[in-house]
CSV table of C-alpha atoms and ligand atoms in Angstrom, one decimal:
chain,number,residue,atom,x,y,z
A,1,MET,CA,27.4,22.6,3.6
A,2,GLU,CA,25.3,19.8,2.2
A,3,ILE,CA,26.7,16.3,2.6
A,4,SER,CA,26.1,14.3,-0.6
A,5,ALA,CA,26.4,10.9,1.2
A,6,LEU,CA,23.1,11.6,3.0
A,7,THR,CA,19.5,11.2,1.8
A,8,ARG,CA,16.0,11.0,3.3
A,9,SER,CA,15.1,8.2,0.8
A,10,VAL,CA,14.7,4.7,2.3
A,11,VAL,CA,13.9,1.5,0.4
A,12,LYS,CA,12.8,-1.5,2.5
A,13,ARG,CA,11.2,-4.8,1.8
A,14,ASN,CA,7.6,-3.5,2.2
A,15,HIS,CA,7.9,0.3,2.0
A,16,ALA,CA,9.9,3.1,0.5
A,17,VAL,CA,10.3,6.8,1.0
A,18,ILE,CA,11.6,8.5,-2.1
A,19,SER,CA,12.6,12.1,-1.8
A,20,PRO,CA,13.6,14.1,-4.9
A,21,ASP,CA,17.2,14.3,-3.7
A,22,GLY,CA,17.8,10.8,-5.0
A,23,TYR,CA,16.2,11.1,-8.5
A,24,ILE,CA,18.0,9.6,-11.5
A,25,ASN,CA,16.2,10.1,-14.8
A,26,SER,CA,14.9,7.3,-17.1
A,27,ARG,CA,14.5,7.4,-20.8
A,28,VAL,CA,11.0,6.1,-21.7
A,29,PRO,CA,10.4,5.3,-25.4
A,30,GLY,CA,7.6,7.5,-26.7
A,31,TRP,CA,8.0,10.1,-23.9
A,32,ASP,CA,10.2,12.7,-25.5
A,33,ASN,CA,11.7,16.0,-24.4
A,34,CYS,CA,10.9,15.5,-20.8
A,35,THR,CA,12.5,14.2,-17.6
A,36,VAL,CA,11.0,11.0,-16.2
A,37,ASN,CA,11.6,9.6,-12.7
A,38,VAL,CA,10.3,6.1,-12.1
A,39,ILE,CA,9.5,6.4,-8.4
A,40,ILE,CA,7.7,3.1,-7.7
A,41,ASN,CA,7.9,0.0,-9.8
A,42,GLU,CA,7.8,-3.8,-9.7
A,43,GLN,CA,11.7,-3.8,-9.5
A,44,MET,CA,11.2,-2.8,-5.8
A,45,GLY,CA,8.6,-5.4,-5.1
A,46,ALA,CA,5.5,-3.2,-5.9
A,47,ASN,CA,2.5,-4.2,-8.0
A,48,LEU,CA,2.1,-0.7,-9.3
A,49,CYS,CA,4.2,1.9,-11.1
A,50,GLN,CA,4.4,5.6,-10.2
A,51,THR,CA,6.3,8.1,-12.2
A,52,LEU,CA,6.9,11.8,-12.2
A,53,ILE,CA,7.3,13.5,-15.6
A,54,THR,CA,8.6,17.1,-16.0
A,55,MET,CA,8.0,18.4,-19.6
A,56,ASN,CA,10.3,20.7,-21.5
A,57,TRP,CA,8.5,23.4,-23.7
A,58,ASP,CA,8.5,20.8,-26.5
A,59,GLY,CA,7.7,17.8,-24.4
A,60,LYS,CA,5.5,15.1,-25.9
A,61,LEU,CA,4.2,11.8,-24.6
A,62,VAL,CA,2.8,9.3,-27.1
A,63,GLY,CA,1.7,5.8,-26.4
A,64,THR,CA,-0.9,3.1,-26.3
A,65,THR,CA,-2.0,1.4,-23.1
A,66,LYS,CA,-1.5,-2.3,-23.2
A,67,ALA,CA,-1.9,-4.5,-20.1
A,68,SER,CA,-1.7,-1.5,-17.7
A,69,GLN,CA,-4.2,1.3,-17.4
A,70,LEU,CA,-2.7,4.7,-16.8
A,71,PHE,CA,-3.8,7.6,-14.6
A,72,PHE,CA,-2.3,11.0,-15.3
A,73,TYR,CA,-2.6,14.0,-12.9
A,74,VAL,CA,-1.2,17.5,-13.4
A,75,ILE,CA,0.8,18.5,-10.4
A,76,SER,CA,1.7,21.9,-11.9
A,77,GLY,CA,1.6,23.7,-15.2
A,78,ARG,CA,-0.6,22.8,-18.2
A,79,CYS,CA,-0.6,20.7,-21.3
A,80,ARG,CA,-3.0,19.2,-23.9
A,81,ALA,CA,-4.2,15.6,-23.4
A,82,THR,CA,-5.7,13.6,-26.3
A,83,VAL,CA,-7.1,10.1,-25.8
A,84,GLY,CA,-8.9,8.5,-28.7
A,85,THR,CA,-11.2,11.2,-30.0
A,86,GLN,CA,-11.3,13.3,-26.8
A,87,SER,CA,-8.9,16.2,-26.4
A,88,ASP,CA,-8.6,18.9,-23.7
A,89,MET,CA,-6.1,21.3,-22.1
A,90,LEU,CA,-5.3,20.1,-18.6
A,91,THR,CA,-4.2,22.4,-15.8
A,92,THR,CA,-3.1,21.9,-12.2
A,93,GLY,CA,-5.4,19.5,-10.4
A,94,GLN,CA,-6.9,18.0,-13.6
A,95,PHE,CA,-6.5,14.4,-14.5
A,96,VAL,CA,-7.2,11.8,-17.2
A,97,TYR,CA,-7.8,8.0,-16.6
A,98,ILE,CA,-6.8,5.9,-19.6
A,99,PRO,CA,-8.1,2.3,-19.7
A,100,ILE,CA,-6.3,-0.5,-21.5
A,101,GLY,CA,-6.1,-0.5,-25.3
A,102,LYS,CA,-6.2,3.3,-25.9
A,103,SER,CA,-3.8,5.6,-27.7
A,104,TYR,CA,-2.9,8.8,-26.0
A,105,THR,CA,-0.8,12.0,-26.7
A,106,PHE,CA,0.2,14.7,-24.2
A,107,ASP,CA,1.7,17.7,-25.8
A,108,LYS,CA,1.7,21.6,-26.0
A,109,PRO,CA,3.0,21.9,-22.4
A,110,GLU,CA,3.9,25.0,-20.5
A,111,ALA,CA,7.7,24.5,-19.8
A,112,GLY,CA,8.2,22.7,-16.5
A,113,THR,CA,4.7,21.1,-16.4
A,114,GLN,CA,4.8,18.2,-13.9
A,115,LEU,CA,2.6,15.1,-14.5
A,116,LEU,CA,2.2,12.2,-12.0
A,117,THR,CA,1.3,8.8,-13.4
A,118,PHE,CA,0.0,5.6,-11.7
A,119,HIS,CA,0.0,2.4,-13.8
A,120,LYS,CA,-1.7,-0.9,-12.8
A,121,VAL,CA,-2.1,-4.1,-14.8
A,122,TYR,CA,-5.9,-4.2,-15.3
A,123,GLU,CA,-7.8,-7.2,-13.9
A,124,LYS,CA,-11.1,-7.4,-15.8
A,125,LEU,CA,-14.2,-8.5,-13.9
A,126,ASP,CA,-16.6,-11.0,-15.6
A,127,GLY,CA,-19.8,-9.2,-16.4
A,128,TYR,CA,-18.4,-5.7,-16.3
A,129,ASP,CA,-17.1,-3.6,-19.2
A,130,VAL,CA,-13.6,-2.1,-19.2
A,131,PRO,CA,-14.0,1.4,-17.8
A,132,PRO,CA,-14.2,4.4,-20.1
A,133,VAL,CA,-11.7,7.2,-20.6
A,134,ILE,CA,-12.3,9.8,-17.9
A,135,PHE,CA,-11.2,13.5,-17.9
A,136,GLY,CA,-11.7,15.1,-14.5
A,137,ASP,CA,-10.8,18.0,-12.2
A,138,ALA,CA,-10.0,17.5,-8.5
A,139,ALA,CA,-11.5,21.0,-7.9
A,140,ASN,CA,-14.9,19.6,-8.8
A,141,VAL,CA,-14.7,16.5,-6.5
A,142,ALA,CA,-16.3,16.8,-3.1
A,143,GLY,CA,-14.0,16.2,-0.1
A,144,PRO,CA,-16.2,14.9,2.8
A,145,MET,CA,-14.6,14.5,6.2
A,146,TYR,CA,-13.0,11.1,6.8
A,147,MET,CA,-14.2,8.8,9.5
A,148,GLY,CA,-16.1,11.6,11.2
A,149,ASP,CA,-13.0,13.8,11.7
A,150,PRO,CA,-13.4,17.4,10.3
A,151,ALA,CA,-9.5,17.7,10.3
A,152,LEU,CA,-9.4,15.0,7.5
A,153,ARG,CA,-10.9,15.3,4.0
A,154,LEU,CA,-10.9,12.6,1.3
A,155,GLN,CA,-11.6,13.2,-2.4
A,156,VAL,CA,-12.3,10.1,-4.5
A,157,LEU,CA,-11.3,10.9,-8.1
A,158,LEU,CA,-12.4,7.7,-9.9
A,159,PRO,CA,-16.0,6.3,-9.9
A,160,ASP,CA,-16.9,3.9,-7.1
A,161,ASP,CA,-17.7,1.1,-9.5
A,162,LEU,CA,-16.6,-2.5,-9.6
A,163,SER,CA,-15.3,-2.2,-13.2
A,164,PHE,CA,-12.4,-0.2,-11.7
A,165,ASP,CA,-9.6,-2.2,-9.9
A,166,MET,CA,-7.7,1.0,-8.8
A,167,ALA,CA,-8.7,4.0,-6.8
A,168,VAL,CA,-6.9,7.4,-6.8
A,169,ASN,CA,-7.8,9.7,-3.9
A,170,ILE,CA,-6.6,13.0,-2.5
A,171,PHE,CA,-6.2,13.1,1.3
A,172,THR,CA,-6.1,16.5,3.0
A,173,TYR,CA,-5.0,16.8,6.7
A,174,ASP,CA,-5.3,20.0,8.6
A,175,PRO,CA,-2.2,20.7,10.8
A,176,GLY,CA,-2.4,18.3,13.7
A,177,GLY,CA,-4.9,16.0,11.9
A,178,HIS,CA,-3.9,12.4,11.9
A,179,LEU,CA,-5.1,9.0,10.8
A,180,PRO,CA,-7.5,7.7,13.5
A,181,LEU,CA,-5.8,4.3,13.6
A,182,VAL,CA,-2.7,2.4,12.4
A,183,GLU,CA,-4.0,0.9,9.2
A,184,THR,CA,-3.1,-2.8,8.6
A,185,HIS,CA,-4.6,-3.8,5.2
A,186,ILE,CA,-4.2,-6.0,2.1
A,187,MET,CA,-4.3,-3.0,-0.3
A,188,GLU,CA,-1.1,-1.4,-1.6
A,189,HIS,CA,-0.4,2.3,-1.9
A,190,GLY,CA,1.7,4.7,-3.9
A,191,LEU,CA,1.6,8.4,-3.1
A,192,ILE,CA,3.2,11.7,-3.6
A,193,TYR,CA,2.8,14.8,-1.3
A,194,LEU,CA,1.3,17.8,-3.1
A,195,GLN,CA,1.6,20.2,-0.1
A,196,GLY,CA,2.7,20.4,3.5
A,197,GLN,CA,4.5,18.1,5.8
A,198,GLY,CA,4.2,15.7,8.7
A,199,VAL,CA,5.4,12.4,10.1
A,200,TYR,CA,4.5,9.0,8.5
A,201,ARG,CA,4.7,5.8,10.4
A,202,LEU,CA,5.5,2.8,8.1
A,203,ASP,CA,5.6,-0.5,10.0
A,204,GLN,CA,7.8,0.3,13.0
A,205,ASP,CA,9.6,3.3,11.5
A,206,TRP,CA,8.7,7.0,11.6
A,207,TYR,CA,9.7,9.3,8.8
A,208,PRO,CA,9.5,13.1,8.4
A,209,ILE,CA,7.8,13.8,5.0
A,210,LYS,CA,7.2,16.9,3.0
A,211,LYS,CA,5.9,18.2,-0.3
A,212,GLY,CA,7.5,16.4,-3.2
A,213,ASP,CA,8.2,13.2,-1.3
A,214,SER,CA,6.7,9.8,-2.4
A,215,ILE,CA,5.9,6.7,-0.4
A,216,TRP,CA,5.3,3.1,-1.4
A,217,MET,CA,3.4,0.9,1.0
A,218,ALA,CA,3.2,-2.8,0.2
A,219,PRO,CA,0.2,-4.8,1.3
A,220,TYR,CA,0.1,-5.1,5.1
A,221,CYS,CA,2.7,-2.3,5.6
A,222,GLN,CA,1.3,-0.7,8.8
A,223,GLN,CA,0.6,3.0,8.2
A,224,TRP,CA,-0.3,6.1,10.1
A,225,PHE,CA,0.3,9.8,9.4
A,226,THR,CA,0.1,13.1,11.3
A,227,ALA,CA,0.2,16.5,9.7
A,228,MET,CA,2.5,19.2,11.0
A,229,GLY,CA,3.3,22.8,10.1
A,230,LYS,CA,1.1,25.8,9.3
A,231,GLU,CA,-0.7,24.6,6.2
A,232,PRO,CA,-2.7,21.4,5.4
A,233,ALA,CA,-0.7,18.4,4.3
A,234,VAL,CA,-2.1,16.9,1.0
A,235,TYR,CA,-1.2,13.7,-0.8
A,236,ILE,CA,-2.6,11.9,-3.8
A,237,TYR,CA,-2.6,8.2,-3.6
A,238,TYR,CA,-3.2,5.0,-5.4
A,239,LYS,CA,-4.9,1.9,-4.0
A,240,ASN,CA,-5.8,-1.4,-5.6
A,241,VAL,CA,-9.5,-2.2,-4.9
A,242,ASN,CA,-12.6,-4.3,-5.9
A,243,ARG,CA,-11.0,-7.7,-6.7
A,244,PHE,CA,-11.3,-11.2,-5.1
A,245,PRO,CA,-8.5,-11.8,-2.6
A,246,THR,CA,-6.9,-14.9,-4.1
B,301,UGY,O1,-7.5,4.5,1.8
B,301,UGY,C1,-6.6,4.2,2.6
B,301,UGY,O2,-6.3,3.1,2.9
B,301,UGY,C2,-5.9,5.4,3.3
B,301,UGY,N1,-6.7,5.8,4.4
B,301,UGY,N2,-4.5,5.1,3.6
B,301,UGY,C3,-3.6,6.0,3.8
B,301,UGY,O3,-3.8,7.2,3.6
B,301,UGY,N3,-2.4,5.6,4.2
B,302,MN,MN1,-4.2,2.8,3.7
């Protein structure tokens, strides 16, 4: 029998593991006929927001980006995305980056479609334009090996350009693959597992992690991961980049 007083979710000062067993839904104005779980937010000490949206057959998201840029990624299912004058049907693995000051609509979903969002307050860089709207497909993004290890592959979904102050990458680890070192860095991460399982080290703690789990890592939260099981472990993650370290 399950014991409802237990959870794998953990929230600490500089990291969190959020497993779906702890989800409580939020009502977000403009995002209708859908379930919204705000997984990472400034309320926990983060500088980014990460949500998971599950759309009903009549789900519809309408809004205009203000201080924060938004990145939408289709975890499963399909829906239509319209940003400004661009409109396209998005399916699993496809994404859209919405810079500040743009109106958007997501509608016509297949029931149960799941969308991941990352939100970051945009920091404009003198001499650079605000980035454009980008529609993309992870299937078309190359995944070169990471730090010379063929067991690790990294797909960089957004352009490597100083006008962007956020990166979104997909990291794939073959079973047994692991980060080559314990990372200790100024950048912050939010992530969700798309596939597989493994063990994540966050500071001095080790956590079993699997598909559907999310992690927040504050700046300087020490991090390391090894993949376990029979299939590759895959996560999509956010990282703040390209700005002067004040
Ligand atoms: O880009 C990164 O910092 C990445 N290697 N970190 C991580 O996957 N925890
Ligand atoms: Mn990192």
